[in-house]
mmCIF file of C-alpha atoms in Angstrom:
data_model
loop_
_atom_site.group_PDB
_atom_site.id
_atom_site.type_symbol
_atom_site.label_atom_id
_atom_site.label_comp_id
_atom_site.label_asym_id
_atom_site.label_seq_id
_atom_site.Cartn_x
_atom_site.Cartn_y
_atom_site.Cartn_z
ATOM 1 C CA MET A 1 0.021 0.074 -0.046
ATOM 2 C CA ARG A 2 1.068 3.603 -0.718
ATOM 3 C CA LEU A 3 1.392 6.193 2.031
ATOM 4 C CA LEU A 4 2.168 9.919 1.887
ATOM 5 C CA ILE A 5 3.959 11.655 4.861
ATOM 6 C CA VAL A 6 3.484 15.324 5.194
ATOM 7 C CA GLU A 7 5.830 16.349 7.863
ATOM 8 C CA ASP A 8 8.248 19.310 8.010
ATOM 9 C CA GLU A 9 10.582 17.799 10.632
ATOM 10 C CA ARG A 10 12.875 16.147 8.092
ATOM 11 C CA ARG A 11 14.556 13.749 10.486
ATOM 12 C CA LEU A 12 11.369 12.508 11.783
ATOM 13 C CA ALA A 13 9.856 12.175 8.288
ATOM 14 C CA ALA A 14 13.001 10.263 7.103
ATOM 15 C CA SER A 15 12.844 7.999 10.225
ATOM 16 C CA LEU A 16 9.136 7.235 9.582
ATOM 17 C CA ALA A 17 9.690 6.656 5.798
ATOM 18 C CA LYS A 18 12.520 4.224 6.571
ATOM 19 C CA GLY A 19 10.478 2.278 9.126
ATOM 20 C CA LEU A 20 7.319 2.081 7.050
ATOM 21 C CA THR A 21 9.308 1.140 3.802
ATOM 22 C CA ALA A 22 10.729 -1.737 5.833
ATOM 23 C CA GLU A 23 7.183 -2.872 6.670
ATOM 24 C CA GLY A 24 6.421 -3.148 3.023
ATOM 25 C CA PHE A 25 4.714 0.256 2.393
ATOM 26 C CA VAL A 26 5.504 2.547 -0.528
ATOM 27 C CA VAL A 27 6.156 5.801 1.036
ATOM 28 C CA ASP A 28 6.269 9.457 -0.436
ATOM 29 C CA VAL A 29 7.436 12.279 1.776
ATOM 30 C CA VAL A 30 6.920 16.119 1.486
ATOM 31 C CA HIS A 31 7.584 18.847 3.923
ATOM 32 C CA ASP A 32 5.067 21.549 2.996
ATOM 33 C CA GLY A 33 1.242 21.581 3.652
ATOM 34 C CA ALA A 34 0.565 23.185 0.138
ATOM 35 C CA VAL A 35 2.749 20.647 -1.623
ATOM 36 C CA GLY A 36 1.246 17.778 0.377
ATOM 37 C CA LEU A 37 -2.216 18.924 -0.670
ATOM 38 C CA ARG A 38 -1.287 18.935 -4.316
ATOM 39 C CA ARG A 39 0.346 15.518 -4.031
ATOM 40 C CA ALA A 40 -2.588 13.960 -2.359
ATOM 41 C CA ALA A 41 -5.033 15.344 -4.711
ATOM 42 C CA ASP A 42 -2.995 14.275 -7.874
ATOM 43 C CA HIS A 43 -1.988 10.794 -6.680
ATOM 44 C CA ASP A 44 -3.715 7.648 -5.346
ATOM 45 C CA TYR A 45 -2.644 7.087 -1.642
ATOM 46 C CA ASP A 46 -4.053 4.499 0.704
ATOM 47 C CA LEU A 47 -3.340 6.764 3.750
ATOM 48 C CA VAL A 48 -1.930 10.263 4.593
ATOM 49 C CA VAL A 49 0.201 10.849 7.687
ATOM 50 C CA LEU A 50 -0.294 14.620 8.215
ATOM 51 C CA ASP A 51 1.386 16.996 10.574
ATOM 52 C CA ILE A 52 -0.536 19.980 11.776
ATOM 53 C CA MET A 53 2.034 22.579 12.132
ATOM 54 C CA LEU A 54 3.331 22.854 8.584
ATOM 55 C CA PRO A 55 4.789 25.619 6.267
ATOM 56 C CA GLY A 56 2.594 26.711 3.375
ATOM 57 C CA MET A 57 -0.606 25.440 4.785
ATOM 58 C CA ASN A 58 -1.382 23.867 8.032
ATOM 59 C CA GLY A 59 -2.676 20.325 8.466
ATOM 60 C CA TYR A 60 -6.203 21.463 9.410
ATOM 61 C CA ARG A 61 -6.527 23.320 6.167
ATOM 62 C CA VAL A 62 -5.118 20.397 4.129
ATOM 63 C CA CYS A 63 -7.460 17.874 5.744
ATOM 64 C CA SER A 64 -10.385 20.121 5.264
ATOM 65 C CA ALA A 65 -9.544 20.873 1.577
ATOM 66 C CA LEU A 66 -9.296 17.136 0.822
ATOM 67 C CA ARG A 67 -12.578 16.316 2.472
ATOM 68 C CA ALA A 68 -14.278 19.266 0.734
ATOM 69 C CA ALA A 69 -13.038 17.733 -2.626
ATOM 70 C CA GLY A 70 -14.553 14.423 -1.814
ATOM 71 C CA ASP A 71 -11.274 12.667 -1.056
ATOM 72 C CA GLU A 72 -12.050 9.912 1.564
ATOM 73 C CA THR A 73 -8.404 8.727 1.847
ATOM 74 C CA PRO A 74 -7.739 7.939 5.588
ATOM 75 C CA ILE A 75 -5.741 10.750 7.416
ATOM 76 C CA LEU A 76 -3.716 10.317 10.586
ATOM 77 C CA MET A 77 -2.806 13.595 12.018
ATOM 78 C CA LEU A 78 0.502 14.159 14.002
ATOM 79 C CA THR A 79 1.115 17.272 16.126
ATOM 80 C CA ALA A 80 3.258 18.558 19.003
ATOM 81 C CA LYS A 81 0.123 20.315 20.301
ATOM 82 C CA ASP A 82 -1.727 18.587 23.102
ATOM 83 C CA GLY A 83 -5.147 18.888 24.499
ATOM 84 C CA GLU A 84 -8.760 17.801 23.741
ATOM 85 C CA TYR A 85 -9.620 20.907 21.775
ATOM 86 C CA ASP A 86 -6.783 20.426 19.330
ATOM 87 C CA GLU A 87 -7.799 16.734 18.852
ATOM 88 C CA ALA A 88 -11.415 17.734 18.340
ATOM 89 C CA GLU A 89 -10.471 20.346 15.778
ATOM 90 C CA GLY A 90 -8.483 17.740 13.899
ATOM 91 C CA LEU A 91 -11.198 15.271 13.853
ATOM 92 C CA ASP A 92 -13.849 17.845 12.954
ATOM 93 C CA THR A 93 -11.948 18.680 9.903
ATOM 94 C CA GLY A 94 -12.105 15.146 8.826
ATOM 95 C CA ALA A 95 -9.163 13.295 10.125
ATOM 96 C CA ASP A 96 -9.537 9.595 10.974
ATOM 97 C CA ASP A 97 -7.148 9.478 13.906
ATOM 98 C CA TYR A 98 -4.811 11.706 15.882
ATOM 99 C CA LEU A 99 -1.410 11.074 17.413
ATOM 100 C CA THR A 100 0.367 13.560 19.668
ATOM 101 C CA LYS A 101 4.265 13.915 19.631
ATOM 102 C CA PRO A 102 6.341 12.330 20.938
ATOM 103 C CA PHE A 103 4.848 8.968 20.127
ATOM 104 C CA SER A 104 5.861 5.434 19.934
ATOM 105 C CA TYR A 105 6.566 4.148 16.464
ATOM 106 C CA VAL A 106 4.872 0.943 17.457
ATOM 107 C CA VAL A 107 1.714 2.734 18.247
ATOM 108 C CA LEU A 108 1.937 4.771 15.034
ATOM 109 C CA LEU A 109 2.214 1.566 12.960
ATOM 110 C CA ALA A 110 -0.697 0.065 14.915
ATOM 111 C CA ARG A 111 -2.866 3.107 14.182
ATOM 112 C CA ILE A 112 -1.927 2.939 10.422
ATOM 113 C CA ARG A 113 -2.718 -0.672 10.110
ATOM 114 C CA ALA A 114 -6.060 -0.283 11.880
ATOM 115 C CA LEU A 115 -7.077 2.569 9.593
ATOM 116 C CA LEU A 116 -5.919 0.589 6.602
ATOM 117 C CA ARG A 117 -7.953 -2.451 7.757
ATOM 118 C CA ARG A 118 -11.071 -0.234 8.200
ATOM 119 C CA ARG A 119 -10.691 1.147 4.727
ATOM 120 C CA THR A 120 -10.113 -2.176 3.229
ATOM 121 C CA ARG A 121 -13.274 -3.549 4.800
ATOM 122 C CA GLY A 122 -15.221 -0.623 3.535
ATOM 123 C CA GLY A 123 -13.763 0.099 0.124
ATOM 124 C CA SER A 124 -11.470 -2.642 -1.121
ATOM 125 C CA PRO A 125 -13.381 -5.947 -0.787
ATOM 126 C CA THR A 126 -11.914 -9.270 -1.901
ATOM 127 C CA ILE A 127 -11.484 -9.407 -5.736
ATOM 128 C CA VAL A 128 -12.558 -12.575 -7.417
ATOM 129 C CA LEU A 129 -11.794 -13.093 -11.126
ATOM 130 C CA GLY A 130 -12.801 -16.591 -12.237
ATOM 131 C CA ASP A 131 -10.851 -18.999 -9.896
ATOM 132 C CA LEU A 132 -8.291 -16.202 -8.995
ATOM 133 C CA THR A 133 -9.079 -14.520 -5.616
ATOM 134 C CA VAL A 134 -7.012 -11.530 -4.271
ATOM 135 C CA ASP A 135 -7.754 -10.595 -0.820
ATOM 136 C CA PRO A 136 -6.224 -7.062 -0.016
ATOM 137 C CA ALA A 137 -6.992 -7.292 3.807
ATOM 138 C CA ALA A 138 -5.404 -10.684 4.316
ATOM 139 C CA LYS A 139 -2.707 -10.122 1.635
ATOM 140 C CA VAL A 140 -3.735 -13.646 0.322
ATOM 141 C CA VAL A 141 -3.910 -14.834 -3.191
ATOM 142 C CA LEU A 142 -5.758 -18.079 -4.126
ATOM 143 C CA ARG A 143 -5.972 -20.039 -7.391
ATOM 144 C CA GLY A 144 -9.099 -22.110 -6.871
ATOM 145 C CA ASP A 145 -8.571 -23.547 -3.299
ATOM 146 C CA THR A 146 -4.831 -23.420 -3.562
ATOM 147 C CA GLU A 147 -3.021 -20.526 -1.789
ATOM 148 C CA VAL A 148 -0.215 -19.047 -3.835
ATOM 149 C CA GLU A 149 2.604 -17.527 -1.965
ATOM 150 C CA VAL A 150 3.803 -14.116 -3.234
ATOM 151 C CA THR A 151 6.068 -11.476 -1.995
ATOM 152 C CA ALA A 152 4.891 -8.108 -0.716
ATOM 153 C CA LYS A 153 5.818 -6.338 -4.001
ATOM 154 C CA GLU A 154 4.375 -9.074 -6.087
ATOM 155 C CA PHE A 155 1.199 -8.658 -4.267
ATOM 156 C CA ALA A 156 1.147 -4.976 -4.766
ATOM 157 C CA VAL A 157 1.525 -5.478 -8.484
ATOM 158 C CA LEU A 158 -1.087 -8.049 -8.637
ATOM 159 C CA GLU A 159 -3.479 -6.073 -6.508
ATOM 160 C CA HIS A 160 -3.018 -3.025 -8.813
ATOM 161 C CA LEU A 161 -3.749 -5.112 -11.880
ATOM 162 C CA ALA A 162 -6.745 -6.797 -10.146
ATOM 163 C CA VAL A 163 -8.284 -3.544 -9.125
ATOM 164 C CA ASN A 164 -8.040 -2.460 -12.807
ATOM 165 C CA ALA A 165 -8.986 -5.946 -14.091
ATOM 166 C CA GLY A 166 -9.935 -5.698 -17.893
ATOM 167 C CA LEU A 167 -8.038 -2.390 -18.308
ATOM 168 C CA VAL A 168 -4.675 -1.750 -19.605
ATOM 169 C CA VAL A 169 -2.280 -0.635 -16.947
ATOM 170 C CA SER A 170 1.024 0.910 -18.067
ATOM 171 C CA LYS A 171 4.516 0.199 -16.608
ATOM 172 C CA GLY A 172 4.532 3.802 -15.415
ATOM 173 C CA GLN A 173 1.288 3.479 -13.526
ATOM 174 C CA ILE A 174 2.602 0.373 -11.810
ATOM 175 C CA LEU A 175 5.813 1.855 -10.913
ATOM 176 C CA GLU A 176 4.230 4.801 -9.409
ATOM 177 C CA HIS A 177 1.719 2.941 -7.385
ATOM 178 C CA VAL A 178 4.002 0.123 -6.203
ATOM 179 C CA TRP A 179 7.567 1.759 -6.121
ATOM 180 C CA GLY A 180 6.515 5.312 -5.504
ATOM 181 C CA PHE A 181 6.685 8.700 -7.072
ATOM 182 C CA ALA A 182 10.308 9.244 -6.594
ATOM 183 C CA TYR A 183 11.559 5.819 -7.913
ATOM 184 C CA ASP A 184 14.370 6.361 -10.309
ATOM 185 C CA GLY A 185 15.558 2.762 -10.880
ATOM 186 C CA ASP A 186 15.178 0.614 -13.940
ATOM 187 C CA PRO A 187 11.656 0.605 -15.169
ATOM 188 C CA ASN A 188 12.047 -2.958 -16.471
ATOM 189 C CA ILE A 189 11.665 -4.106 -12.851
ATOM 190 C CA VAL A 190 7.900 -4.247 -13.591
ATOM 191 C CA GLU A 191 8.635 -6.950 -16.266
ATOM 192 C CA VAL A 192 10.628 -8.926 -13.543
ATOM 193 C CA TYR A 193 7.625 -9.006 -11.136
ATOM 194 C CA VAL A 194 5.145 -9.653 -13.804
ATOM 195 C CA SER A 195 7.214 -12.631 -15.007
ATOM 196 C CA ALA A 196 7.355 -13.858 -11.474
ATOM 197 C CA LEU A 197 3.450 -13.645 -10.959
ATOM 198 C CA ARG A 198 2.990 -15.598 -14.206
ATOM 199 C CA ARG A 199 5.305 -18.419 -12.982
ATOM 200 C CA LYS A 200 3.360 -18.547 -9.711
ATOM 201 C CA LEU A 201 -0.248 -17.796 -10.849
ATOM 202 C CA ASP A 202 -0.469 -19.005 -14.354
ATOM 203 C CA ALA A 203 2.000 -21.707 -15.438
ATOM 204 C CA PRO A 204 1.259 -24.280 -12.637
ATOM 205 C CA PHE A 205 -2.497 -23.975 -13.290
ATOM 206 C CA GLY A 206 -2.495 -23.802 -17.134
ATOM 207 C CA ARG A 207 -3.847 -20.151 -17.069
ATOM 208 C CA LYS A 208 -2.808 -17.038 -19.095
ATOM 209 C CA SER A 209 -4.333 -14.261 -16.810
ATOM 210 C CA ILE A 210 -1.735 -11.489 -17.221
ATOM 211 C CA VAL A 211 -1.639 -10.254 -20.878
ATOM 212 C CA THR A 212 1.002 -8.067 -22.323
ATOM 213 C CA VAL A 213 -0.485 -5.253 -24.484
ATOM 214 C CA ARG A 214 2.572 -4.353 -26.629
ATOM 215 C CA GLY A 215 3.556 -0.877 -26.260
ATOM 216 C CA ALA A 216 0.894 -0.126 -23.645
ATOM 217 C CA GLY A 217 1.298 -2.235 -20.580
ATOM 218 C CA TYR A 218 -0.504 -5.218 -19.025
ATOM 219 C CA ARG A 219 -4.061 -6.258 -18.588
ATOM 220 C CA LEU A 220 -5.358 -8.852 -16.029
ATOM 221 C CA ALA A 221 -8.189 -11.025 -17.581
ATOM 222 C CA THR A 222 -11.555 -10.491 -15.911
ATOM 223 C CA ASP A 223 -12.222 -14.142 -15.854
ATOM 224 C CA GLY A 224 -8.862 -15.007 -14.165
ATOM 225 C CA GLY A 225 -7.383 -16.280 -17.344
#
């Protein structure tokens, strides 16, 4: 899943990004509220970690603007401010949770996972394509009754294709969603992961579910291949 951290304390932001990346998340970081608002509006994130005291635009205004635009992405607010009125203001602007600095990274991670589980139950149900099942909440892939073991990155690629089943998804779209906005490595990494998925999902079961559309990208068959 892809997270956006909007935090002007650069050491804290870098530390959070490093820890969350190690947990298997794709993480983008910005240090300005106005930039964070544009990034959140222009890209598809699963959750936003949003500081309140930010240059450019404070977190309350960022949150309020996103909600006014109809963006329902879960928002976890971070702040050095303390008190029930500050918390109430954050929640009233549309935040889903609130954490006061200094905080435990373990608690932050638990809050993030709880918000993502809540969103998955409400907005990302299990995807069934023929005999192929992709469960975003449990991170489980089934071919018929057989569980197929995939890595976190393989699952992220497959989930993105499954959400867009029947549509052509470009390499660039997969790179941005799975590896992040700032990825500057070899774009052919997508081919490596698609090939791995084919070896695991298709070849052993006599299926051809992931189709290459030459010059355009990949399409996952709506019937599971």
